[in-house]
Every structure is written in C-alpha cells, then in structure tokens.
C-alpha cells in the first residue's frame, strides 16, 4: 500500500495579525512544485507584487530539474551549459555549501532522488545494487563551474531543489527593496522570508509546523529567512515503512538521523535552505557541532522523540506553541 503526502500546507505558516492600515497586496500562486504566498505592504505594493510573481516564474523556468526548457535540464541532458547569471550564482553558492557541509548537501543527488520517484511521482524502493550503481554518479566535486560555464561528467546530474526556493526568497527581497517596499513577507512552501518588520513595526510571527500536524512553536523575525526541512513534508509509505525526500548522499536512502525537522534562521534564504537539508542529514549532534563552527545562522531541531532544541541566538525570539507549550525546550550554548 502506497500513499503520498505532499504537504499542501507550508511547513511554516504565518500567524499574521489582521493588519489594517497601509496599502497591501496579497497573491497565492503555484510554482516550484509548491504553494507560494506573497504579502506586500506600501504604496507600490501592487506593482512590486506583479514584478515578484514574474521573477518567481523566471527563476522556476531556469532552475527546474524537470522543466524541459530549464538550464539545469539542458546541462543534465547534454553534459554542459552556459548558465544565466542566476543559475550560475545559485550553483556557485550551493557548491560552497556542499563543501562546507562535507557533502551532507550534495546537488548531484538527482539520479538517486529520481530512482526513488520523488521527482516523477512513480514512488518505489530501489534495491541495494541499483543504489550502489547510482551513488557512483553522485559527487558534487564533479560539477565544474568556471564562470558561467557548467560541465558535468557523463552520468552526473544536478538537482537544485534543496536550494532553489531559498535563492528565490533572496531575489524577491532584493527586488522588493528596489521597488521601494519596506515591509513584506513571502511563504515559498516551507520557506518564509521577511523584508523589514510588519507595517506597525512589530516582528512577523512565523509558526513552525509540528511533525504530526498543528504547530510546535512560533518565531518572531525581522528581515530574516526561516526555512524548514522535515521528513513529513514529502514522503510515501510502502510495507509499513515511510520513505521521505531528504536523502543521505552517503547511503542513497532517506536520511534517518533521528530528526523530524530542522529549521534554519538567517539573513540569507539560500544559506537557510541548503543548511536545513544538510543538517537534517547530519542529525542532531553533528548539526550542533557544525553550528558551533559558524556564526551565520541559528536553528530549531525537533527530534524523533518530539524534544525541541534551539540554539542560543533564538532564546528571545522562539517560544513553544499550543499543545507543545508545556514541553521541555533545550537551549544549546556555544
Ligand atoms: P528541502 O525540502 O529543501 O530539504 O530539499 C529537499 C529536496 O532536495 C528533495 O526533494 C530533493 O530534490 C533534493 N535533495 C534531497 N536530499 C538532498 C541532499 N542530501 N542534498 C541535496 N539535495 C537533496
Ligand atoms: Mg533545503
């Protein structure tokens, strides 16, 4: 018996207090295989909003792994491509994150992701022999990016699915700022990114989904990205086992690291997106060791036993929510 759960609701939901006052513009669209919602405040909101929608569609066209007109599709099918500035900038940033996470993030995981059916919907459990053969094609160090020129060895294929929405969030923040917007929030599936504060000057309140549904906590943010990777976001079930879409590149199988979700909070959406996937693969202890080596992000980790750990930078801005309020909250120090 197989079942697919595409988390139709975003991993993070905004608790927007009814916001009367300044002019606002809101739009929900389907893009990058997810529901996106844009909320923009200010005089120029409608014009900025339309420009933001165009920008999302442009990026989807460039970055999609399955869209036959995308640059990534072209590179995967011909072994090389002259990339647009967007695709080159994102790939360059992503390859840095692959290196920094020791390959926990690996943008060449595509042959494995496809074998499990996560891009086609034809879900199946590949056998050991098939995975061993596919893993020979997985190694981000094989993707050569020189300027805008990408070269991939035979059999190596890219999937920017773990970072594309994060990059899109960064690009939307830059676009909206250029359009003179001071207050906006975008939900791109499990990614939330805010420009400035709410129009009344108070922080945005972003709810973190609990693995079994409902909400586990709330984060207050200003000018930040919040990105969650969770095993519950996209999965299928076969013979009583659940298989999710975040793959451990060392095994070629869904990462079973003891975590149910990882939420990253930082200034940069691309960083948040890459690290949410990578730290999910690493598991709690390795993820926290990694955090201790850096000072550019904070995180919320929900373990399989439903314990919640936050890094110390979130002490003032995170609180447990609803049914989770009485639970223990561990604050991780450097
Ligand atoms: P995210 O939802 O941001 O955690 O990204 C998950 C998506 O990235 C999956 O649907 C795959 O397309 C791809 N992916 C899965 N595992 C990895 C990995 N270890 N490194 C890079 N991309 C991955
Ligand atoms: Mg990600």
Short mmCIF file of C-alpha atoms and ligand atoms in Angstrom, two decimals:
data_model
loop_
_atom_site.label_atom_id
_atom_site.label_comp_id
_atom_site.label_asym_id
_atom_site.label_seq_id
_atom_site.Cartn_x
_atom_site.Cartn_y
_atom_site.Cartn_z
CA UNK A 1 0.00 0.00 0.00
CA UNK A 2 1.48 3.29 -1.04
CA UNK A 3 0.50 6.72 -0.02
CA UNK A 4 1.91 10.06 -0.90
CA UNK A 5 1.74 13.07 1.28
CA UNK A 6 2.58 16.30 -0.43
CA UNK A 7 2.48 18.77 2.36
CA UNK A 8 -0.02 21.10 0.80
CA UNK A 9 0.26 23.42 3.73
CA UNK A 10 3.60 25.10 4.11
CA UNK A 11 5.91 23.85 6.83
CA UNK A 12 5.77 27.29 8.31
CA UNK A 13 2.54 29.16 8.50
CA UNK A 14 2.33 32.80 9.22
CA UNK A 15 0.28 34.00 12.08
CA UNK A 16 -0.50 37.35 10.61
CA UNK A 17 -2.46 39.54 12.90
CA UNK A 18 -5.15 41.32 10.92
CA UNK A 19 -3.20 44.16 9.50
CA UNK A 20 -5.29 47.17 8.73
CA UNK A 21 -3.74 50.42 7.63
CA UNK A 22 -1.26 50.79 4.81
CA UNK A 23 -1.98 49.61 1.32
CA UNK A 24 -1.37 45.91 0.92
CA UNK A 25 -1.24 43.33 -1.86
CA UNK A 26 -1.58 39.57 -1.48
CA UNK A 27 -1.29 36.75 -4.00
CA UNK A 28 -1.14 32.95 -3.85
CA UNK A 29 0.49 31.11 -6.74
CA UNK A 30 1.62 27.58 -7.54
CA UNK A 31 5.27 27.48 -8.53
CA UNK A 32 8.32 25.27 -7.95
CA UNK A 33 6.01 22.40 -7.06
CA UNK A 34 4.58 24.21 -4.05
CA UNK A 35 2.07 26.83 -2.92
CA UNK A 36 3.57 30.30 -2.58
CA UNK A 37 2.01 33.27 -0.88
CA UNK A 38 3.24 36.84 -1.16
CA UNK A 39 2.10 39.66 1.13
CA UNK A 40 3.45 43.12 0.40
CA UNK A 41 2.75 46.47 2.07
CA UNK A 42 3.22 50.01 0.86
CA UNK A 43 2.08 52.35 -1.87
CA UNK A 44 3.89 50.50 -4.61
CA UNK A 45 2.73 47.06 -3.39
CA UNK A 46 0.65 46.02 -6.46
CA UNK A 47 3.38 46.88 -8.96
CA UNK A 48 6.09 45.30 -6.80
CA UNK A 49 3.91 42.21 -6.34
CA UNK A 50 3.42 41.69 -10.07
CA UNK A 51 7.17 42.05 -10.60
CA UNK A 52 7.78 39.48 -7.83
CA UNK A 53 5.44 36.96 -9.49
CA UNK A 54 7.25 37.44 -12.82
CA UNK A 55 10.58 36.92 -11.09
CA UNK A 56 9.41 33.66 -9.47
CA UNK A 57 8.28 32.36 -12.84
CA UNK A 58 11.55 33.37 -14.45
CA UNK A 59 13.58 31.55 -11.78
CA UNK A 60 11.37 28.46 -11.97
CA UNK A 61 11.97 28.39 -15.72
CA UNK A 62 15.75 28.47 -15.23
CA UNK A 63 16.15 26.18 -12.24
CA UNK A 64 13.57 23.40 -12.52
CA UNK A 65 15.11 19.94 -12.82
CA UNK A 66 12.14 18.54 -14.76
CA UNK A 67 11.18 21.50 -16.96
CA UNK A 68 12.49 20.67 -20.43
CA UNK A 69 13.36 24.31 -21.15
CA UNK A 70 15.40 24.86 -17.99
CA UNK A 71 19.14 25.38 -17.96
CA UNK A 72 19.53 22.62 -15.40
CA UNK A 73 17.61 20.20 -17.63
CA UNK A 74 19.85 21.17 -20.54
CA UNK A 75 23.02 20.62 -18.51
CA UNK A 76 21.76 17.25 -17.23
CA UNK A 77 20.99 16.07 -20.75
CA UNK A 78 23.99 17.39 -22.65
CA UNK A 79 26.72 17.47 -20.01
CA UNK A 80 27.36 21.18 -20.33
CA UNK A 81 25.59 24.52 -20.42
CA UNK A 82 26.21 28.22 -20.50
CA UNK A 83 24.31 29.33 -17.40
CA UNK A 84 22.39 32.53 -16.81
CA UNK A 85 23.75 34.78 -14.04
CA UNK A 86 21.01 33.43 -11.71
CA UNK A 87 21.71 29.74 -12.27
CA UNK A 88 25.47 30.33 -12.06
CA UNK A 89 25.21 32.38 -8.84
CA UNK A 90 22.96 29.80 -7.18
CA UNK A 91 25.06 26.84 -8.27
CA UNK A 92 28.24 28.54 -7.08
CA UNK A 93 26.68 29.24 -3.66
CA UNK A 94 25.25 25.72 -3.49
CA UNK A 95 28.60 24.10 -4.30
CA UNK A 96 30.19 26.11 -1.47
CA UNK A 97 27.52 24.78 0.91
CA UNK A 98 28.10 21.23 -0.35
CA UNK A 99 31.79 21.63 0.51
CA UNK A 100 31.17 23.29 3.86
CA UNK A 101 28.73 20.56 4.94
CA UNK A 102 31.11 17.81 3.87
CA UNK A 103 28.68 16.56 1.24
CA UNK A 104 25.63 16.27 3.53
CA UNK A 105 24.20 18.65 0.95
CA UNK A 106 25.02 17.26 -2.48
CA UNK A 107 23.45 18.90 -5.53
CA UNK A 108 24.37 15.90 -7.69
CA UNK A 109 21.94 13.66 -5.78
CA UNK A 110 19.43 13.78 -8.66
CA UNK A 111 19.88 10.24 -10.08
CA UNK A 112 19.10 8.84 -6.62
CA UNK A 113 16.15 11.19 -5.97
CA UNK A 114 14.69 10.18 -9.34
CA UNK A 115 15.15 6.45 -8.67
CA UNK A 116 13.01 6.81 -5.53
CA UNK A 117 10.38 8.56 -7.64
CA UNK A 118 10.45 11.87 -5.83
CA UNK A 119 10.56 13.93 -8.99
CA UNK A 120 8.26 11.77 -11.10
CA UNK A 121 5.68 10.58 -8.58
CA UNK A 122 6.48 6.95 -9.52
CA UNK A 123 7.46 6.03 -5.96
CA UNK A 124 9.48 2.86 -5.40
CA UNK A 125 12.21 1.45 -3.16
CA UNK A 126 15.36 0.81 -5.25
CA UNK A 127 17.40 -2.26 -4.29
CA UNK A 128 20.95 -2.13 -2.90
CA UNK A 129 22.63 -2.91 -6.23
CA UNK A 130 20.79 -0.14 -8.00
CA UNK A 131 21.64 2.37 -5.27
CA UNK A 132 25.32 1.40 -5.27
CA UNK A 133 25.48 1.97 -9.01
CA UNK A 134 23.63 5.29 -8.79
CA UNK A 135 25.84 6.55 -5.97
CA UNK A 136 28.84 6.34 -8.28
CA UNK A 137 27.26 9.24 -10.14
CA UNK A 138 26.80 11.36 -7.00
CA UNK A 139 29.64 13.72 -6.11
CA UNK A 140 29.28 17.50 -6.16
CA UNK A 141 33.05 17.82 -6.75
CA UNK A 142 32.43 16.50 -10.26
CA UNK A 143 30.34 19.54 -11.23
CA UNK A 144 32.78 22.03 -12.75
CA UNK A 145 31.64 25.63 -12.82
CA UNK A 146 34.02 28.04 -14.49
CA UNK A 147 32.46 31.46 -14.66
CA UNK A 148 29.07 30.78 -16.21
CA UNK A 149 30.14 27.55 -17.90
CA UNK A 150 28.99 24.31 -16.29
CA UNK A 151 30.43 20.95 -17.23
CA UNK A 152 29.18 17.64 -15.88
CA UNK A 153 30.85 14.25 -16.46
CA UNK A 154 28.76 11.52 -18.09
CA UNK A 155 26.02 10.35 -15.73
CA UNK A 156 26.33 13.24 -13.25
CA UNK A 157 23.11 15.25 -12.92
CA UNK A 158 22.17 18.28 -10.87
CA UNK A 159 19.13 18.91 -8.65
CA UNK A 160 18.89 22.38 -7.11
CA UNK A 161 15.62 21.50 -5.34
CA UNK A 162 17.24 21.83 -1.91
CA UNK A 163 18.29 25.46 -2.50
CA UNK A 164 16.16 26.98 -5.31
CA UNK A 165 13.38 28.32 -3.10
CA UNK A 166 15.92 29.87 -0.74
CA UNK A 167 17.59 31.68 -3.62
CA UNK A 168 14.18 32.78 -4.87
CA UNK A 169 13.44 34.28 -1.44
CA UNK A 170 16.70 36.24 -1.52
CA UNK A 171 15.95 37.50 -5.01
CA UNK A 172 12.44 38.57 -4.01
CA UNK A 173 13.75 40.52 -1.01
CA UNK A 174 16.22 42.37 -3.28
CA UNK A 175 13.56 43.06 -5.90
CA UNK A 176 11.04 44.36 -3.37
CA UNK A 177 13.62 46.62 -1.74
CA UNK A 178 14.46 48.03 -5.19
CA UNK A 179 10.74 48.67 -5.71
CA UNK A 180 10.75 50.80 -2.58
CA UNK A 181 8.98 48.25 -0.35
CA UNK A 182 9.90 48.29 3.35
CA UNK A 183 7.54 45.59 4.65
CA UNK A 184 6.74 42.25 3.01
CA UNK A 185 6.65 38.55 3.74
CA UNK A 186 6.79 35.63 1.34
CA UNK A 187 5.96 31.99 2.00
CA UNK A 188 7.53 29.67 -0.56
CA UNK A 189 6.42 26.23 0.61
CA UNK A 190 8.43 25.53 3.77
CA UNK A 191 10.44 28.72 3.30
CA UNK A 192 9.40 32.03 4.83
CA UNK A 193 11.32 35.24 4.23
CA UNK A 194 10.57 38.70 5.56
CA UNK A 195 11.58 42.15 4.41
CA UNK A 196 11.64 44.50 7.36
CA UNK A 197 9.04 44.25 10.11
CA UNK A 198 5.24 44.36 9.96
CA UNK A 199 3.88 47.74 8.88
CA UNK A 200 3.23 48.64 12.54
CA UNK A 201 6.91 47.98 13.34
CA UNK A 202 6.35 44.75 15.29
CA UNK A 203 8.12 41.50 14.28
CA UNK A 204 6.50 38.96 11.98
CA UNK A 205 5.31 35.84 13.77
CA UNK A 206 6.14 32.62 11.92
CA UNK A 207 4.67 29.34 13.18
CA UNK A 208 6.72 26.15 12.92
CA UNK A 209 4.74 23.09 11.91
CA UNK A 210 4.67 20.18 14.34
CA UNK A 211 5.60 16.89 12.65
CA UNK A 212 2.21 15.31 13.34
CA UNK A 213 0.28 18.45 12.33
CA UNK A 214 -0.60 21.64 14.14
CA UNK A 215 2.15 23.96 15.34
CA UNK A 216 5.07 23.35 17.65
CA UNK A 217 6.42 26.85 18.07
CA UNK A 218 6.49 30.47 16.97
CA UNK A 219 9.46 32.53 15.85
CA UNK A 220 9.48 36.31 15.80
CA UNK A 221 11.55 37.69 12.97
CA UNK A 222 12.53 40.94 11.26
CA UNK A 223 14.48 40.89 7.98
CA UNK A 224 15.19 37.14 8.14
CA UNK A 225 14.60 33.88 6.31
CA UNK A 226 13.15 30.86 8.13
CA UNK A 227 13.43 27.54 6.29
CA UNK A 228 12.27 24.14 7.46
CA UNK A 229 13.20 20.71 6.09
CA UNK A 230 11.06 17.92 7.52
CA UNK A 231 10.58 14.25 6.80
CA UNK A 232 6.81 14.82 6.92
CA UNK A 233 6.85 17.34 4.06
CA UNK A 234 7.02 14.83 1.21
CA UNK A 235 7.02 11.06 1.61
CA UNK A 236 5.50 7.77 0.60
CA UNK A 237 4.76 4.64 2.53
CA UNK A 238 5.44 1.07 1.48
CA UNK A 239 5.03 -2.10 3.58
CA UNK A 240 4.62 -0.03 6.72
CA UNK A 241 7.85 1.94 6.17
CA UNK A 242 7.93 5.65 5.49
CA UNK A 243 10.39 6.96 2.93
CA UNK A 244 10.94 10.71 2.70
CA UNK A 245 12.51 13.05 0.19
CA UNK A 246 15.64 14.09 2.07
CA UNK A 247 18.36 11.67 1.04
CA UNK A 248 21.61 10.87 2.84
CA UNK A 249 24.14 11.13 -0.01
CA UNK A 250 26.39 8.60 1.77
CA UNK A 251 23.67 5.92 1.66
CA UNK A 252 21.39 6.89 -1.20
CA UNK A 253 18.46 6.38 1.17
CA UNK A 254 16.16 8.71 3.10
CA UNK A 255 18.23 10.27 5.89
CA UNK A 256 17.27 8.66 9.20
CA UNK A 257 19.27 10.81 11.53
CA UNK A 258 16.89 10.92 14.50
CA UNK A 259 15.50 14.31 13.46
CA UNK A 260 11.96 15.04 12.31
CA UNK A 261 12.64 18.58 11.24
CA UNK A 262 15.32 21.23 11.03
CA UNK A 263 14.50 24.93 10.86
CA UNK A 264 17.25 27.39 10.00
CA UNK A 265 17.03 31.13 10.70
CA UNK A 266 19.46 33.51 8.99
CA UNK A 267 19.71 36.64 6.86
CA UNK A 268 20.18 34.66 3.65
CA UNK A 269 17.48 32.34 2.28
CA UNK A 270 19.88 30.27 0.16
CA UNK A 271 22.01 29.53 3.21
CA UNK A 272 18.92 28.59 5.24
CA UNK A 273 17.64 26.30 2.52
CA UNK A 274 20.93 24.49 1.92
CA UNK A 275 21.59 24.07 5.62
CA UNK A 276 18.08 22.89 6.51
CA UNK A 277 18.57 19.95 4.15
CA UNK A 278 22.19 19.33 5.19
CA UNK A 279 21.61 19.48 8.95
CA UNK A 280 18.63 17.11 8.60
CA UNK A 281 21.05 14.63 7.01
CA UNK A 282 23.71 15.21 9.70
CA UNK A 283 21.49 14.55 12.72
CA UNK A 284 21.41 16.46 15.98
CA UNK A 285 24.94 16.15 17.36
CA UNK A 286 26.75 16.72 14.09
CA UNK A 287 24.37 19.58 13.26
CA UNK A 288 25.10 21.30 16.57
CA UNK A 289 28.86 20.79 16.17
CA UNK A 290 28.54 22.40 12.75
CA UNK A 291 26.56 25.33 14.23
CA UNK A 292 29.35 25.87 16.77
CA UNK A 293 31.84 26.38 13.95
CA UNK A 294 29.75 29.19 12.39
CA UNK A 295 28.13 32.45 13.30
CA UNK A 296 25.82 33.00 10.36
CA UNK A 297 22.69 31.03 11.38
CA UNK A 298 20.58 29.71 14.24
CA UNK A 299 18.41 26.59 14.25
CA UNK A 300 15.48 24.71 15.78
CA UNK A 301 15.79 20.91 15.82
CA UNK A 302 12.81 18.62 16.50
CA UNK A 303 13.93 15.08 17.28
CA UNK A 304 12.02 11.84 16.76
CA UNK A 305 11.05 11.79 20.45
CA UNK A 306 9.48 15.25 19.94
CA UNK A 307 12.11 17.06 22.00
CA UNK A 308 12.87 20.58 20.77
CA UNK A 309 16.33 22.16 20.85
CA UNK A 310 17.08 25.74 19.83
CA UNK A 311 20.43 27.44 19.52
CA UNK A 312 21.05 30.29 21.93
CA UNK A 313 20.55 33.08 19.38
CA UNK A 314 16.85 32.22 19.27
CA UNK A 315 16.28 32.36 23.02
CA UNK A 316 14.43 35.67 22.85
CA UNK A 317 12.56 35.07 19.60
CA UNK A 318 11.30 31.45 19.87
CA UNK A 319 8.51 30.08 22.01
CA UNK A 320 6.70 26.76 22.09
CA UNK A 321 3.10 26.99 20.93
CA UNK A 322 -0.28 25.44 21.70
CA UNK A 323 -0.10 21.76 22.73
CA UNK A 324 3.68 21.99 22.79
CA UNK A 325 3.81 24.82 25.32
CA UNK A 326 4.36 22.65 28.39
CA UNK A 327 7.20 20.62 26.85
CA UNK A 328 10.87 20.92 27.68
CA UNK A 329 12.81 23.29 25.47
CA UNK A 330 16.55 22.77 25.37
CA UNK A 331 18.72 25.81 24.68
CA UNK A 332 22.02 24.92 23.09
CA UNK A 333 25.02 27.10 24.03
CA UNK A 334 28.24 27.54 22.15
P1 LIG B 1 14.48 20.60 1.12
O1 LIG B 1 12.99 20.45 1.05
O2 LIG B 1 14.98 21.98 0.95
O3 LIG B 1 15.08 19.91 2.29
O4 LIG B 1 15.06 19.89 -0.18
C1 LIG B 1 14.76 18.57 -0.45
C2 LIG B 1 14.89 18.34 -1.95
O5 LIG B 1 16.27 18.46 -2.32
C3 LIG B 1 14.46 16.95 -2.33
O6 LIG B 1 13.13 16.93 -2.79
C4 LIG B 1 15.46 16.58 -3.42
O7 LIG B 1 15.04 17.10 -4.65
C5 LIG B 1 16.71 17.29 -3.00
N1 LIG B 1 17.57 16.56 -2.04
C6 LIG B 1 17.27 15.53 -1.22
N2 LIG B 1 18.32 15.19 -0.45
C7 LIG B 1 19.32 16.04 -0.80
C8 LIG B 1 20.67 16.21 -0.36
N3 LIG B 1 21.20 15.46 0.61
N4 LIG B 1 21.41 17.19 -0.95
C9 LIG B 1 20.87 17.97 -1.92
N5 LIG B 1 19.63 17.87 -2.36
C10 LIG B 1 18.84 16.93 -1.81
MG1 LIG B 2 16.63 22.97 1.71
#
